[in-house]
Amino acid sequence: KAGVTQTPRYLIKTRGQQVTLSCSPISGHRSVSWYQQTPGQGLQFLFEYFSETQRNKGNFPGRFSGRQFSNSRSEMNVSTLELGDSALYLCASSLAGFNYGYTFGSGTRLTVV
Amino acid sequence: TQLLEQSPQFLSIQEGENLTVYCNSSSVFSSLQWYRQEPGEGPVLLVTVVTGGEVKKLKRLTFQFGDARKDSSLHITAAQPGDTGLYLCAALLLSNSGYALNFGKGTSLLVTP
């Protein structure tokens, strides 16, 4: 079966711009989580959506937002980009959450210049 | 504050050697997961440990969950170059906004032929 698909794979944006990242989960998976990975901080939880509702949110500023559609596909938006937002953004899907395990996509590498 | 501390941070060994990496916390987990991440890819779930004192084996990998459910270890026997990657532990921890998957910063393993 198809895995978790993230688009685009690479992105270069200018400081101050906004960006939207997309994640298509495994068919049947209703939980989608987003993570930011940097060399200094490691993997940091952004938010989790389940059946179109945000179930939990990490400690990130309001510039980071997301949503989930009725087909479970999810988008993440970052407004007013800062240099420090440069990171690998990972999406993970699960049937229903932690106890079912998470399947990660290959990520979107965002570079802010 | 890093809730999950992993050690060592880096490990470089030769093919055939044994190694152990650790994941520690002051918190008690209901369960804990181990992932491996290769460069340019998302983490891949290796195992979930649930019961204190539990030992799980996955070919040459042995995972142990501490009796008090505050720590875990991963032991690799006769390491191979294909074991190279970033090993991450993760646990569901309660934050101000609910349960969220927290990752350690990982152990970066390099196995040379």
XYZ file of C-alpha atoms in Angstrom:
226
model
C 0.000 0.000 0.000
C 1.115 3.579 -0.583
C 3.021 5.241 2.233
C 2.755 8.744 3.600
C 3.339 11.281 0.832
C 4.655 14.751 1.523
C 4.915 17.492 -1.049
C 7.000 19.271 -1.998
C 10.255 17.512 -1.006
C 12.292 20.687 -1.094
C 11.354 24.329 -0.770
C 13.289 27.590 -0.641
C 11.466 30.648 0.645
C 12.395 34.192 1.534
C 12.083 35.569 5.053
C 8.636 37.096 5.568
C 6.875 34.861 3.047
C 4.412 32.151 3.919
C 4.465 28.480 2.950
C 2.011 25.585 2.787
C 3.134 21.982 3.058
C 0.975 19.001 2.163
C 0.668 15.504 3.597
C -1.346 12.570 2.256
C -1.629 9.833 4.896
C -1.898 6.104 4.389
C -5.387 5.172 3.249
C -7.594 4.558 6.267
C -5.392 6.458 8.696
C -7.327 9.181 10.469
C -4.549 10.661 12.617
C -1.992 13.012 11.087
C 0.805 14.614 13.093
C 3.387 17.190 12.105
C 6.939 17.535 13.419
C 9.802 19.939 12.913
C 13.281 18.423 12.880
C 16.433 20.522 13.290
C 19.978 19.486 14.193
C 19.876 21.471 17.411
C 16.433 20.636 18.759
C 15.751 17.261 17.177
C 12.155 16.274 16.444
C 9.632 18.662 17.931
C 5.889 18.041 17.911
C 3.825 20.683 16.115
C 0.249 19.381 16.166
C -1.941 16.355 15.622
C -5.223 16.121 13.754
C -7.789 13.367 14.032
C -10.934 13.307 11.925
C -10.483 16.987 10.928
C -10.096 18.172 14.542
C -6.877 19.372 16.112
C -6.349 16.960 18.972
C -3.156 18.400 20.397
C -0.716 21.216 19.778
C 2.957 21.628 20.595
C 4.742 24.675 21.880
C 5.111 26.642 18.651
C 4.034 30.210 17.862
C 0.723 30.945 16.179
C 2.524 31.425 12.852
C 2.373 27.648 12.577
C -1.071 26.322 11.749
C -2.587 23.284 10.153
C -5.756 21.671 9.047
C -7.093 18.305 8.019
C -9.607 17.623 5.287
C -12.417 15.091 5.189
C -10.220 12.672 3.208
C -7.623 12.887 6.043
C -5.127 14.801 3.910
C -3.472 17.533 5.917
C -1.779 20.822 5.245
C 0.565 22.828 7.402
C 1.032 26.567 6.975
C 3.793 28.790 8.269
C 3.299 32.527 7.914
C 5.890 35.295 8.150
C 8.794 32.928 7.731
C 11.916 33.415 9.836
C 15.396 32.091 9.211
C 14.973 29.777 12.201
C 12.069 28.024 10.500
C 14.538 26.282 8.206
C 14.076 22.620 9.019
C 12.857 19.239 7.868
C 9.095 19.084 8.366
C 7.799 15.572 8.860
C 4.277 14.293 8.697
C 3.202 11.029 10.328
C -0.035 9.126 10.009
C -1.606 6.540 12.247
C -4.836 4.592 12.449
C -5.761 6.297 15.700
C -2.664 7.489 17.522
C 0.363 6.371 19.501
C -0.634 2.834 20.380
C -0.985 1.977 16.694
C 2.432 3.357 15.795
C 3.212 6.180 13.400
C 4.293 5.960 9.763
C 6.346 8.931 8.662
C 6.703 10.532 5.279
C 10.098 11.496 3.862
C 9.577 15.106 4.854
C 9.742 18.538 3.263
C 13.084 20.289 3.537
C 12.336 24.001 3.984
C 15.109 26.536 3.634
C 14.395 30.161 4.520
C 16.845 32.696 3.087
C 13.803 20.894 28.575
C 14.444 17.526 26.951
C 12.069 15.004 28.504
C 13.805 12.020 26.918
C 17.578 11.889 27.204
C 19.420 9.631 24.802
C 23.019 8.526 25.092
C 25.468 8.415 23.586
C 24.795 11.212 21.117
C 27.208 9.762 18.543
C 28.637 6.297 18.102
C 31.108 5.116 15.481
C 31.972 1.425 15.458
C 33.281 -1.248 13.126
C 31.225 -3.971 11.558
C 30.783 -6.943 13.889
C 30.925 -4.987 17.145
C 28.111 -4.887 19.706
C 26.590 -1.683 21.061
C 23.951 -0.389 23.428
C 22.135 2.942 23.322
C 20.012 4.344 26.105
C 16.866 6.388 26.566
C 16.163 7.861 30.000
C 13.613 10.119 31.624
C 12.419 11.183 35.043
C 8.862 10.523 33.864
C 7.024 7.213 33.859
C 5.776 6.078 30.453
C 2.814 3.894 29.685
C 4.780 2.710 26.648
C 7.770 3.713 24.539
C 8.721 3.409 20.898
C 12.034 3.146 19.067
C 12.519 4.481 15.547
C 15.405 4.476 13.069
C 15.893 7.331 10.650
C 18.172 7.213 7.622
C 19.463 10.379 5.934
C 16.834 12.075 3.792
C 14.018 9.906 5.108
C 11.470 9.945 7.896
C 11.803 7.778 11.016
C 10.681 4.157 10.746
C 9.058 2.449 13.729
C 11.106 -0.480 15.037
C 9.240 -1.520 18.166
C 6.787 -0.515 20.885
C 7.468 -1.677 24.443
C 4.611 -1.599 26.900
C 5.298 -3.633 30.025
C 7.953 -2.766 32.630
C 10.843 -5.238 32.321
C 9.750 -6.256 28.832
C 12.375 -7.490 26.384
C 11.681 -7.616 22.660
C 13.964 -8.987 19.970
C 13.996 -7.994 16.335
C 16.684 -10.061 14.605
C 19.976 -8.627 15.948
C 18.231 -5.818 17.864
C 17.162 -6.292 21.488
C 14.935 -3.717 23.152
C 14.432 -3.535 26.900
C 11.958 -1.466 28.901
C 13.024 -0.649 32.452
C 11.137 -2.150 35.379
C 10.025 1.315 36.509
C 9.072 2.265 32.935
C 11.344 5.333 33.009
C 14.099 4.069 30.762
C 14.788 1.835 27.806
C 17.763 0.434 25.954
C 18.514 -0.847 22.491
C 21.272 -3.408 22.027
C 22.601 -4.332 18.594
C 24.596 -7.515 18.205
C 27.205 -7.823 15.458
C 26.445 -4.435 13.904
C 26.380 -4.149 10.131
C 26.789 -1.092 7.872
C 23.061 -1.296 7.157
C 22.423 -0.464 10.826
C 23.815 3.030 10.254
C 21.271 5.705 11.085
C 19.729 7.881 13.769
C 18.053 5.896 16.535
C 15.245 7.740 18.265
C 13.163 6.866 21.279
C 9.703 8.358 21.661
C 7.025 8.366 24.305
C 3.578 9.796 24.764
C 3.864 12.453 27.449
C 1.249 14.714 28.965
C 1.732 18.411 28.265
C -0.375 21.493 28.976
C -2.458 20.866 25.870
C -2.812 17.108 26.146
C -0.821 14.059 25.192
C 1.899 14.513 22.582
C 4.574 12.260 21.140
C 7.967 13.387 22.448
C 11.223 12.287 20.894
C 14.707 12.137 22.293
C 17.406 13.854 20.238
C 18.652 10.474 19.103
C 21.841 8.472 18.857
C 23.614 8.797 15.527
C 25.222 5.435 14.714
C 27.877 4.882 12.048
C 28.970 1.331 11.300
C 31.998 1.081 9.036
C 32.991 -2.063 7.121
